[in-house]
Amino acid sequence: MSLESILPPERTLFGVPGGSKKRVLEFFSTFIAQNIPSLDSQEVFSRLIGRERLGSTGIGHGVAIPHSRNPHCKAPIAGFLKLDEPIDFDAIDGEPVDLVFVLLVPEEADDAHLALLGQVASVMNDAETRSALRRAGSQRELHDCLLEAIRRQAPAPSGRG
């Protein structure tokens, strides 16, 4: 399972209103529940907030990777939000966050979940990728930039051609 396959263009959101960590997670929870009827926005939100209470998912350099397990998730679901204004996310470096990569995984997910999370972290830890994402001027540019970064990070599958 690759990040590319679980992040369709319509879940790459550009110019999302920030405000606060809570507001951004509420916004995403409502958005994803409207897109995936099996998900309940309140449950998604409470699980994401619950995960944040264990420790911020703000990994530094203006990036956060909120994630949680969800019993109504049949397969991993990703979403990416570029905020119109950086917000305080209690990130490890104290910097405000403007790039938010959300990952929801099935309740029983294990190694696949960790592999996806690792993939997100390595994509978002790349300074060049972060700069390109911040320069993107539209939803399409943002998604194209993300896919390009994901493809650069992923090992090339064999037999492609």
mmCIF file of C-alpha atoms in Angstrom:
data_model
loop_
_atom_site.group_PDB
_atom_site.id
_atom_site.type_symbol
_atom_site.label_atom_id
_atom_site.label_comp_id
_atom_site.label_asym_id
_atom_site.label_seq_id
_atom_site.Cartn_x
_atom_site.Cartn_y
_atom_site.Cartn_z
ATOM 1 C CA MET A 1 0.000 0.000 0.000
ATOM 2 C CA SER A 2 1.407 3.379 -1.008
ATOM 3 C CA LEU A 3 0.623 6.889 0.127
ATOM 4 C CA GLU A 4 -0.098 7.813 -3.451
ATOM 5 C CA SER A 5 -2.964 5.311 -3.600
ATOM 6 C CA ILE A 6 -4.664 6.661 -0.458
ATOM 7 C CA LEU A 7 -4.366 10.410 -1.182
ATOM 8 C CA PRO A 8 -6.713 11.339 -4.059
ATOM 9 C CA PRO A 9 -6.689 14.951 -5.359
ATOM 10 C CA GLU A 10 -9.993 15.757 -3.651
ATOM 11 C CA ARG A 11 -8.432 15.092 -0.231
ATOM 12 C CA THR A 12 -5.620 17.572 -0.858
ATOM 13 C CA LEU A 13 -7.032 20.803 0.530
ATOM 14 C CA PHE A 14 -5.609 24.219 -0.270
ATOM 15 C CA GLY A 15 -6.030 27.401 1.787
ATOM 16 C CA VAL A 16 -7.783 25.763 4.744
ATOM 17 C CA PRO A 17 -8.725 28.219 7.514
ATOM 18 C CA GLY A 18 -6.526 27.599 10.545
ATOM 19 C CA GLY A 19 -7.448 29.238 13.840
ATOM 20 C CA SER A 20 -6.398 26.472 16.210
ATOM 21 C CA LYS A 21 -5.352 22.830 16.314
ATOM 22 C CA LYS A 22 -8.858 21.890 17.484
ATOM 23 C CA ARG A 23 -10.521 23.821 14.634
ATOM 24 C CA VAL A 24 -8.278 22.252 11.995
ATOM 25 C CA LEU A 25 -8.967 18.730 13.308
ATOM 26 C CA GLU A 26 -12.722 19.487 13.454
ATOM 27 C CA PHE A 27 -12.591 20.802 9.895
ATOM 28 C CA PHE A 28 -10.832 17.666 8.644
ATOM 29 C CA SER A 29 -13.179 15.358 10.604
ATOM 30 C CA THR A 30 -16.266 16.997 9.077
ATOM 31 C CA PHE A 31 -14.704 17.000 5.616
ATOM 32 C CA ILE A 32 -13.672 13.333 5.691
ATOM 33 C CA ALA A 33 -17.062 12.184 7.083
ATOM 34 C CA GLN A 34 -18.798 13.969 4.197
ATOM 35 C CA ASN A 35 -16.517 12.157 1.744
ATOM 36 C CA ILE A 36 -16.599 8.724 3.371
ATOM 37 C CA PRO A 37 -20.097 7.960 4.698
ATOM 38 C CA SER A 38 -18.942 5.074 6.926
ATOM 39 C CA LEU A 39 -16.980 7.567 9.053
ATOM 40 C CA ASP A 40 -18.569 9.638 11.805
ATOM 41 C CA SER A 41 -17.098 13.135 12.126
ATOM 42 C CA GLN A 42 -17.380 13.173 15.947
ATOM 43 C CA GLU A 43 -15.612 9.841 16.263
ATOM 44 C CA VAL A 44 -12.837 10.846 13.843
ATOM 45 C CA PHE A 45 -12.380 14.108 15.751
ATOM 46 C CA SER A 46 -12.347 12.525 19.206
ATOM 47 C CA ARG A 47 -9.806 9.907 18.110
ATOM 48 C CA LEU A 48 -7.522 12.526 16.526
ATOM 49 C CA ILE A 49 -7.774 14.759 19.615
ATOM 50 C CA GLY A 50 -7.206 11.723 21.847
ATOM 51 C CA ARG A 51 -4.006 10.981 19.937
ATOM 52 C CA GLU A 52 -2.881 14.613 20.318
ATOM 53 C CA ARG A 53 -3.361 14.344 24.093
ATOM 54 C CA LEU A 54 -0.724 11.585 24.139
ATOM 55 C CA GLY A 55 1.721 14.020 22.568
ATOM 56 C CA SER A 56 1.616 16.517 19.745
ATOM 57 C CA THR A 57 1.923 15.158 16.225
ATOM 58 C CA GLY A 58 3.634 18.425 15.243
ATOM 59 C CA ILE A 59 6.966 17.028 13.980
ATOM 60 C CA GLY A 60 8.682 20.371 13.416
ATOM 61 C CA HIS A 61 9.417 22.660 10.455
ATOM 62 C CA GLY A 62 5.739 23.727 10.294
ATOM 63 C CA VAL A 63 4.474 20.177 9.770
ATOM 64 C CA ALA A 64 1.970 18.070 11.723
ATOM 65 C CA ILE A 65 0.949 14.466 11.053
ATOM 66 C CA PRO A 66 -2.228 13.864 13.071
ATOM 67 C CA HIS A 67 -3.180 10.196 12.884
ATOM 68 C CA SER A 68 -5.454 7.667 14.555
ATOM 69 C CA ARG A 69 -7.016 4.261 14.281
ATOM 70 C CA ASN A 70 -10.704 4.007 13.434
ATOM 71 C CA PRO A 71 -12.962 0.930 13.611
ATOM 72 C CA HIS A 72 -15.014 2.193 10.639
ATOM 73 C CA CYS A 73 -11.965 2.609 8.441
ATOM 74 C CA LYS A 74 -11.749 -0.289 5.994
ATOM 75 C CA ALA A 75 -8.412 0.834 4.545
ATOM 76 C CA PRO A 76 -5.970 3.653 5.340
ATOM 77 C CA ILE A 77 -7.191 7.132 4.436
ATOM 78 C CA ALA A 78 -4.953 10.158 3.950
ATOM 79 C CA GLY A 79 -5.716 13.844 3.704
ATOM 80 C CA PHE A 80 -3.455 16.848 3.286
ATOM 81 C CA LEU A 81 -4.257 20.392 4.356
ATOM 82 C CA LYS A 82 -2.289 23.509 3.514
ATOM 83 C CA LEU A 83 -3.466 26.113 6.013
ATOM 84 C CA ASP A 84 -3.934 29.718 4.963
ATOM 85 C CA GLU A 85 -2.297 30.830 8.230
ATOM 86 C CA PRO A 86 0.127 28.864 10.443
ATOM 87 C CA ILE A 87 -1.290 27.769 13.815
ATOM 88 C CA ASP A 88 0.125 26.702 17.152
ATOM 89 C CA PHE A 89 0.193 22.889 17.172
ATOM 90 C CA ASP A 90 2.430 22.323 20.215
ATOM 91 C CA ALA A 91 5.067 21.097 17.746
ATOM 92 C CA ILE A 92 8.322 19.690 19.119
ATOM 93 C CA ASP A 93 10.289 22.689 17.812
ATOM 94 C CA GLY A 94 7.684 25.225 18.970
ATOM 95 C CA GLU A 95 7.160 26.444 15.384
ATOM 96 C CA PRO A 96 3.629 27.125 14.105
ATOM 97 C CA VAL A 97 2.218 24.563 11.654
ATOM 98 C CA ASP A 98 0.837 25.227 8.158
ATOM 99 C CA LEU A 99 1.224 21.783 6.529
ATOM 100 C CA VAL A 100 -0.999 19.050 7.985
ATOM 101 C CA PHE A 101 -0.929 15.453 6.728
ATOM 102 C CA VAL A 102 -3.733 13.405 8.322
ATOM 103 C CA LEU A 103 -3.691 9.611 8.370
ATOM 104 C CA LEU A 104 -6.583 7.387 9.478
ATOM 105 C CA VAL A 105 -6.039 3.639 9.622
ATOM 106 C CA PRO A 106 -8.186 0.594 10.437
ATOM 107 C CA GLU A 107 -8.392 -0.397 14.102
ATOM 108 C CA GLU A 108 -6.357 -3.562 13.522
ATOM 109 C CA ALA A 109 -3.668 -1.880 11.378
ATOM 110 C CA ASP A 110 -0.112 -2.539 12.510
ATOM 111 C CA ASP A 111 3.005 -2.705 10.332
ATOM 112 C CA ALA A 112 1.233 -1.183 7.333
ATOM 113 C CA HIS A 113 0.139 1.732 9.515
ATOM 114 C CA LEU A 114 3.663 2.303 10.786
ATOM 115 C CA ALA A 115 5.095 2.024 7.267
ATOM 116 C CA LEU A 116 2.658 4.666 5.966
ATOM 117 C CA LEU A 117 3.407 6.946 8.900
ATOM 118 C CA GLY A 118 7.130 6.528 8.220
ATOM 119 C CA GLN A 119 6.556 7.327 4.560
ATOM 120 C CA VAL A 120 4.640 10.514 5.453
ATOM 121 C CA ALA A 121 7.379 11.566 7.875
ATOM 122 C CA SER A 122 10.152 11.048 5.342
ATOM 123 C CA VAL A 123 8.252 12.980 2.645
ATOM 124 C CA MET A 124 7.496 15.844 5.048
ATOM 125 C CA ASN A 125 11.018 15.919 6.533
ATOM 126 C CA ASP A 126 12.418 16.964 3.156
ATOM 127 C CA ALA A 127 13.080 20.741 3.165
ATOM 128 C CA GLU A 128 12.740 20.988 -0.623
ATOM 129 C CA THR A 129 9.321 19.298 -0.497
ATOM 130 C CA ARG A 130 8.089 21.616 2.263
ATOM 131 C CA SER A 131 9.196 24.680 0.275
ATOM 132 C CA ALA A 132 7.486 23.421 -2.875
ATOM 133 C CA LEU A 133 4.269 22.696 -0.962
ATOM 134 C CA ARG A 134 4.311 26.198 0.514
ATOM 135 C CA ARG A 135 4.851 27.735 -2.950
ATOM 136 C CA ALA A 136 1.950 25.796 -4.512
ATOM 137 C CA GLY A 137 -0.731 28.234 -5.664
ATOM 138 C CA SER A 138 -3.655 25.868 -6.176
ATOM 139 C CA GLN A 139 -5.122 22.563 -5.031
ATOM 140 C CA ARG A 140 -3.891 20.865 -8.207
ATOM 141 C CA GLU A 141 -0.327 22.191 -7.784
ATOM 142 C CA LEU A 142 -0.366 21.090 -4.165
ATOM 143 C CA HIS A 143 -1.471 17.545 -5.052
ATOM 144 C CA ASP A 144 1.014 17.259 -7.936
ATOM 145 C CA CYS A 145 3.818 18.444 -5.665
ATOM 146 C CA LEU A 146 2.870 15.902 -2.982
ATOM 147 C CA LEU A 147 2.705 13.020 -5.472
ATOM 148 C CA GLU A 148 6.072 13.982 -6.905
ATOM 149 C CA ALA A 149 7.577 13.990 -3.392
ATOM 150 C CA ILE A 150 5.952 10.649 -2.534
ATOM 151 C CA ARG A 151 7.284 9.091 -5.748
ATOM 152 C CA ARG A 152 10.793 10.388 -5.034
ATOM 153 C CA GLN A 153 10.710 8.775 -1.571
ATOM 154 C CA ALA A 154 9.182 5.461 -2.579
ATOM 155 C CA PRO A 155 11.375 2.667 -3.864
ATOM 156 C CA ALA A 156 10.664 2.083 -7.546
ATOM 157 C CA PRO A 157 8.370 -0.933 -8.025
ATOM 158 C CA SER A 158 9.847 -3.626 -10.219
ATOM 159 C CA GLY A 159 8.294 -4.613 -13.522
ATOM 160 C CA ARG A 160 7.106 -1.108 -14.360
ATOM 161 C CA GLY A 161 7.549 -0.013 -17.866
#
